[in-house]
Coordinates of C-alpha atoms in Angstrom, one line a residue:
Chain A
M28 CA 76.7 -145.2 37.6
K29 CA 79.4 -142.5 38.4
S30 CA 79.7 -139.2 36.5
V31 CA 78.7 -138.9 32.9
D32 CA 80.1 -136.4 30.4
M33 CA 77.1 -135.9 28.2
D34 CA 78.7 -134.0 25.4
I35 CA 81.8 -135.3 23.5
R36 CA 82.1 -133.8 20.0
T37 CA 84.0 -136.1 17.7
R38 CA 83.7 -136.4 14.0
T39 CA 84.3 -140.0 13.5
E40 CA 84.0 -143.1 15.8
Q41 CA 87.7 -143.8 15.4
E42 CA 88.5 -140.5 17.2
L43 CA 86.6 -141.7 20.3
Q44 CA 89.4 -143.9 21.8
P45 CA 91.5 -141.1 23.2
F46 CA 88.3 -139.6 24.7
I47 CA 87.6 -142.9 26.4
E48 CA 91.1 -143.0 27.9
M49 CA 90.8 -139.5 29.1
A50 CA 87.4 -140.1 30.6
E51 CA 88.8 -143.1 32.4
T52 CA 91.7 -141.1 33.8
L53 CA 89.3 -138.3 34.9
G54 CA 86.9 -140.7 36.6
Y55 CA 83.9 -140.8 34.3
S56 CA 81.8 -144.0 33.9
A57 CA 80.2 -143.0 30.5
I58 CA 80.4 -140.5 27.8
L59 CA 77.9 -139.5 25.1
S60 CA 78.9 -138.8 21.6
G61 CA 77.1 -138.3 18.2
C62 CA 79.5 -140.5 16.3
T63 CA 78.8 -144.0 17.5
T64 CA 76.9 -146.4 15.4
D65 CA 74.7 -147.9 18.0
A66 CA 72.7 -146.1 20.8
I67 CA 74.5 -148.3 23.3
T68 CA 78.0 -149.7 22.7
T69 CA 79.1 -152.2 25.2
R70 CA 82.8 -152.0 25.7
E71 CA 85.3 -153.8 27.9
S72 CA 86.7 -150.5 29.2
P73 CA 85.0 -149.1 32.4
V74 CA 83.9 -146.1 30.3
Q75 CA 80.7 -146.8 28.3
V76 CA 79.9 -144.8 25.2
Y77 CA 76.3 -143.8 24.3
R78 CA 74.9 -142.1 21.3
R79 CA 73.4 -138.7 21.4
H80 CA 71.8 -136.4 18.8
N81 CA 71.8 -132.7 18.7
L82 CA 68.9 -131.3 16.8
K83 CA 70.0 -128.6 14.4
S84 CA 67.3 -126.4 13.0
K85 CA 65.8 -123.1 13.7
K86 CA 62.3 -124.0 12.4
L87 CA 59.9 -125.8 14.7
S88 CA 58.5 -127.9 11.9
E89 CA 62.0 -129.2 10.9
L90 CA 62.8 -130.0 14.5
K91 CA 59.5 -132.0 14.8
A92 CA 60.4 -133.9 11.7
Q93 CA 64.0 -134.7 12.9
V94 CA 62.6 -136.0 16.3
S95 CA 60.1 -138.3 14.6
K96 CA 62.9 -139.8 12.4
I97 CA 65.4 -140.4 15.2
H98 CA 63.1 -141.5 17.9
G99 CA 64.3 -144.6 19.7
K100 CA 67.8 -144.6 18.0
Y101 CA 69.7 -142.4 20.5
A102 CA 70.4 -142.5 24.2
L103 CA 70.0 -138.8 24.4
V104 CA 68.4 -136.0 22.3
S105 CA 69.2 -132.4 22.8
A106 CA 67.8 -129.3 21.2
P107 CA 69.3 -125.7 21.2
L108 CA 67.5 -123.0 23.2
L109 CA 65.8 -120.9 20.5
E110 CA 62.6 -118.8 20.4
V111 CA 59.8 -119.2 22.9
D112 CA 57.6 -121.5 20.6
T113 CA 60.4 -123.9 19.9
A114 CA 61.7 -123.9 23.5
N115 CA 58.2 -124.6 24.8
W116 CA 57.7 -127.4 22.4
V117 CA 61.1 -129.0 23.4
A118 CA 60.2 -128.5 27.1
E119 CA 56.9 -130.5 26.6
D120 CA 58.2 -133.2 24.3
S121 CA 59.4 -136.2 26.2
R122 CA 61.5 -137.4 23.2
V123 CA 63.9 -134.5 23.7
H124 CA 65.8 -134.6 27.0
L125 CA 68.1 -131.6 27.1
L126 CA 67.8 -127.9 26.2
T127 CA 71.2 -126.6 25.4
V128 CA 72.0 -123.1 26.6
D129 CA 72.5 -120.3 24.1
I130 CA 75.9 -118.7 24.9
T131 CA 75.3 -115.7 22.7
G132 CA 72.5 -114.6 25.1
K133 CA 70.1 -113.9 22.2
N134 CA 67.7 -116.5 23.2
I135 CA 67.0 -116.4 27.0
L136 CA 65.3 -119.0 29.1
R137 CA 62.0 -117.7 30.1
K138 CA 60.3 -118.5 33.4
T139 CA 57.4 -120.3 31.7
T140 CA 59.6 -122.4 29.6
A141 CA 61.7 -123.4 32.7
G142 CA 58.5 -124.3 34.5
L143 CA 57.4 -126.5 31.6
C144 CA 60.8 -128.1 31.5
A145 CA 60.7 -128.7 35.3
S146 CA 57.2 -130.4 35.0
H147 CA 58.2 -132.6 32.0
G148 CA 61.8 -133.5 33.2
T149 CA 63.7 -131.7 30.5
A150 CA 67.1 -130.5 31.8
L151 CA 69.1 -127.4 30.8
E152 CA 72.5 -128.4 29.4
V153 CA 75.5 -126.1 29.9
P154 CA 78.5 -127.1 27.8
I155 CA 81.7 -125.3 29.2
A156 CA 83.7 -125.5 26.0
S157 CA 82.8 -121.9 25.0
L158 CA 84.3 -120.7 28.3
L159 CA 87.6 -122.3 27.4
D160 CA 87.7 -120.6 24.0
A161 CA 87.0 -117.1 25.1
N162 CA 88.6 -114.7 27.5
G163 CA 88.2 -111.2 28.8
L164 CA 85.1 -109.3 27.8
N165 CA 83.9 -112.1 25.5
R166 CA 84.0 -114.6 28.3
S167 CA 82.2 -112.2 30.7
R168 CA 79.4 -112.0 28.2
I169 CA 79.2 -115.8 27.9
I170 CA 79.2 -116.1 31.7
K171 CA 76.4 -113.6 32.0
A172 CA 74.3 -115.4 29.4
I173 CA 74.8 -118.8 31.1
R174 CA 74.2 -117.4 34.6
D175 CA 70.9 -115.8 33.6
C176 CA 69.7 -119.1 32.1
V177 CA 70.9 -121.2 35.2
T178 CA 69.2 -118.7 37.6
T179 CA 66.0 -119.0 35.8
A180 CA 66.2 -122.7 35.7
T181 CA 67.1 -123.3 39.3
R182 CA 64.4 -120.9 40.5
A183 CA 61.8 -123.0 38.5
N184 CA 63.2 -126.2 39.9
M185 CA 64.4 -127.2 36.4
K186 CA 67.3 -129.7 36.3
V187 CA 70.7 -128.5 35.2
V188 CA 73.5 -130.6 33.6
L189 CA 77.1 -129.6 33.1
S190 CA 79.0 -131.1 30.2
S191 CA 82.4 -130.5 28.7
G192 CA 81.4 -130.1 24.9
A193 CA 85.0 -131.1 24.2
N194 CA 86.2 -131.7 20.7
T195 CA 89.7 -132.9 21.9
P196 CA 90.5 -135.1 24.8
V197 CA 92.5 -132.4 26.6
R198 CA 89.5 -130.1 26.6
M199 CA 87.6 -132.5 28.9
R200 CA 87.4 -131.5 32.5
S201 CA 87.2 -133.7 35.6
P202 CA 83.9 -133.9 37.6
V203 CA 85.5 -131.9 40.4
A204 CA 86.7 -129.2 38.0
L205 CA 83.2 -129.0 36.5
F206 CA 81.7 -128.7 40.0
H207 CA 83.8 -125.6 40.6
I208 CA 83.0 -124.2 37.2
G209 CA 79.3 -124.9 38.0
M210 CA 79.6 -122.7 41.1
L211 CA 81.2 -120.0 39.0
L212 CA 78.1 -120.2 36.7
G213 CA 75.7 -119.5 39.6
L214 CA 74.9 -122.9 41.0
E215 CA 74.8 -123.5 44.7
E216 CA 77.1 -126.2 46.1
N217 CA 74.4 -129.0 46.2
Q218 CA 73.0 -127.9 42.8
A219 CA 76.5 -128.1 41.2
K220 CA 77.0 -131.6 42.7
E221 CA 73.7 -132.7 41.3
A222 CA 74.4 -131.2 37.9
I223 CA 77.5 -133.4 37.6
L224 CA 76.9 -136.5 39.6
S225 CA 73.3 -137.4 40.0
T226 CA 71.3 -135.6 37.2
P227 CA 73.2 -136.8 34.1
S228 CA 73.3 -140.5 35.2
A229 CA 69.6 -140.3 36.2
I230 CA 68.6 -139.0 32.8
L231 CA 70.8 -141.5 31.0
K232 CA 69.5 -144.4 33.1
E233 CA 65.9 -143.5 32.4
N234 CA 66.5 -143.1 28.7
L235 CA 68.3 -146.5 28.6
K236 CA 65.3 -148.1 30.2
R237 CA 63.1 -146.5 27.5
L238 CA 65.4 -147.8 24.7
D239 CA 65.1 -151.2 26.3
G240 CA 61.4 -151.0 26.1
T241 CA 60.9 -151.6 29.8
Q242 CA 59.9 -148.0 30.6
L243 CA 57.2 -146.3 28.6
R244 CA 57.6 -142.9 30.3
S245 CA 58.6 -141.6 33.8
G246 CA 56.7 -143.6 36.3
L247 CA 55.2 -146.1 33.8
E248 CA 57.2 -149.2 33.5
I249 CA 56.6 -152.7 32.1
I250 CA 57.3 -155.4 34.7
R251 CA 57.3 -159.0 33.3
N252 CA 55.3 -161.6 35.0
G253 CA 57.2 -163.2 37.9
E254 CA 60.2 -160.8 37.6
E255 CA 59.8 -159.4 41.0
N256 CA 59.6 -162.9 42.6
E257 CA 62.7 -164.0 40.7
S258 CA 64.7 -161.0 42.0
E259 CA 63.6 -161.7 45.5
Chain B
M24 CA 88.1 -116.2 62.5
N25 CA 91.5 -116.6 61.0
L26 CA 91.2 -115.3 57.5
N27 CA 94.7 -116.6 56.5
R28 CA 94.1 -120.3 56.9
K29 CA 95.8 -122.2 54.2
R30 CA 94.7 -125.2 52.1
Y31 CA 96.9 -127.5 50.1
L32 CA 95.6 -128.9 46.8
S33 CA 97.1 -131.8 44.9
F34 CA 96.5 -131.7 41.2
A35 CA 97.3 -133.2 37.8
V36 CA 97.9 -131.3 34.6
H37 CA 97.1 -133.3 31.6
R38 CA 98.6 -131.9 28.4
D39 CA 98.8 -132.2 24.7
G40 CA 102.2 -130.7 23.6
P41 CA 105.5 -129.9 25.1
P42 CA 105.9 -130.0 29.0
V43 CA 105.0 -127.0 31.0
T44 CA 107.2 -125.6 33.8
G45 CA 106.0 -124.8 37.2
K46 CA 106.6 -121.1 36.5
Q47 CA 104.5 -121.2 33.4
L48 CA 101.7 -123.0 35.2
S49 CA 101.8 -120.6 38.2
T50 CA 101.6 -117.6 35.9
A51 CA 98.8 -119.0 33.9
I52 CA 96.7 -119.7 37.1
W53 CA 97.5 -116.1 38.3
K54 CA 96.4 -114.6 34.9
S55 CA 93.2 -116.7 34.8
L56 CA 92.3 -115.6 38.4
L57 CA 92.9 -112.0 37.6
S58 CA 90.8 -112.3 34.4
L59 CA 87.9 -114.1 36.1
Y60 CA 87.7 -112.5 39.6
G61 CA 89.7 -109.3 39.5
E62 CA 92.5 -107.8 41.5
A63 CA 90.7 -107.7 44.9
T64 CA 90.3 -111.5 44.9
V65 CA 93.8 -112.2 43.5
S66 CA 95.3 -110.1 46.4
D67 CA 93.6 -112.5 48.9
T68 CA 94.5 -115.8 47.3
R69 CA 98.1 -116.2 48.6
L70 CA 98.6 -118.7 45.8
Y71 CA 101.9 -120.5 45.8
L72 CA 103.0 -123.5 43.8
N73 CA 104.8 -125.8 46.2
E74 CA 105.9 -128.6 43.9
F75 CA 105.3 -129.5 40.3
D76 CA 106.7 -132.4 38.2
E77 CA 106.8 -131.3 34.6
N78 CA 106.9 -134.9 33.2
S79 CA 104.1 -136.5 35.2
G80 CA 102.1 -133.2 35.5
L81 CA 101.5 -133.9 39.2
G82 CA 101.9 -131.2 41.8
Y83 CA 100.8 -129.4 44.9
L84 CA 99.8 -125.8 45.5
Q85 CA 98.8 -123.8 48.5
C86 CA 96.3 -121.0 48.8
N87 CA 94.0 -119.3 51.1
L88 CA 91.2 -121.5 52.3
Y89 CA 88.5 -119.1 51.4
R90 CA 89.8 -118.6 47.9
L91 CA 90.4 -122.2 47.1
K92 CA 87.2 -122.5 45.1
H93 CA 88.2 -119.5 43.0
V94 CA 91.6 -120.9 42.4
I95 CA 90.3 -124.3 41.2
A96 CA 87.7 -122.6 38.9
A97 CA 90.3 -120.3 37.4
A98 CA 92.8 -123.2 36.9
A99 CA 90.1 -125.4 35.4
L100 CA 89.3 -122.8 32.8
I101 CA 92.9 -122.6 31.5
E102 CA 92.8 -124.0 28.0
S103 CA 96.4 -123.6 27.0
I104 CA 99.8 -122.6 28.4
D105 CA 101.9 -121.2 25.5
E106 CA 101.5 -123.8 22.8
T107 CA 100.5 -126.7 25.2
K108 CA 96.8 -127.5 25.5
V109 CA 96.2 -128.4 29.1
S110 CA 93.5 -129.7 31.4
F111 CA 93.8 -129.0 35.1
E112 CA 92.5 -131.8 37.3
P113 CA 92.1 -131.0 41.0
K114 CA 92.6 -134.2 43.0
K115 CA 92.7 -133.8 46.8
T116 CA 92.6 -130.9 49.2
S117 CA 94.2 -130.9 52.8
G118 CA 95.0 -128.7 55.6
T119 CA 98.6 -130.0 55.7
I120 CA 101.1 -130.9 53.1
K121 CA 102.0 -134.0 55.1
A122 CA 98.5 -135.5 54.5
L123 CA 98.9 -134.9 50.8
H124 CA 102.3 -136.6 50.7
R125 CA 100.8 -139.5 52.5
M126 CA 98.0 -139.8 49.9
K127 CA 100.6 -139.6 47.1
S128 CA 102.7 -142.3 48.6
Q129 CA 99.6 -144.6 48.9
F130 CA 98.6 -143.8 45.3
L131 CA 102.1 -144.7 44.2
L132 CA 102.0 -148.1 46.1
L133 CA 98.8 -148.9 44.2
L134 CA 100.5 -148.5 40.8

């Protein structure tokens, strides 16, 4: 699997086609959107579309209820970076895969939360859409908020993922462009490469295995009788 | 160490709206660089747009080797030029423009 854009924001499934064409031009192998009907949509185009869900609530109890309802229906689930209790719960819950950075800087990523995320495999998601909207002093504030989170995450060995967060096809950026934006946001060269090339596809692969029912959790996989011999 | 080493970058500009001229693109990159990195960095970039085809959106630029990353990041963060929404896609970097021309002709042969 090549690069994956983990955050495409469309309102309807019909709007997806231009995004798929743009993703193909830019060299992506898969995109994730909240507007597809199935978790996995197999298409003839080289770009596959998967379904993601963004949890939207400020209350921990509501987030928990949402996660229970949607479990097993989405290829990826993300939650916003909120207060400590919520962030720590997200970090420890294996049903939520991404913690999306708060660009306002009101909710910061704490060392302890980043440590929990690192040990449970939850990644920090950085959508770059807000950087395109803002300029001048506003953009510097956003960069500061993202850099703080990214630094805390990388120090704790938490995985970081860069996504476009695009709501129109032309707001998508190529993997090489994202790599350079990643370095602007405080990632080292190898970390930026991982954030675009290996981490998103690894997270997606693992989640697809879970959806298949072959993988129960990281490191615990169901292997059918004789499957190994057949493949040999 | 020669601090004035050049690098050439081939790129594509995807757009949604009327075509953008080379002058407009060049100005937009300069402005974005200035806004992101400040005057000191901009003074070192030696940025120059060698070639740009308004219709296809393909082009080459040259800049200082040590500022190439800054130039790409600044160009990638350009959202729109006048009324045209754009997406800057860096393609290949090279030490000589001849190598980029060779890559372009190979690419055109594949089409």
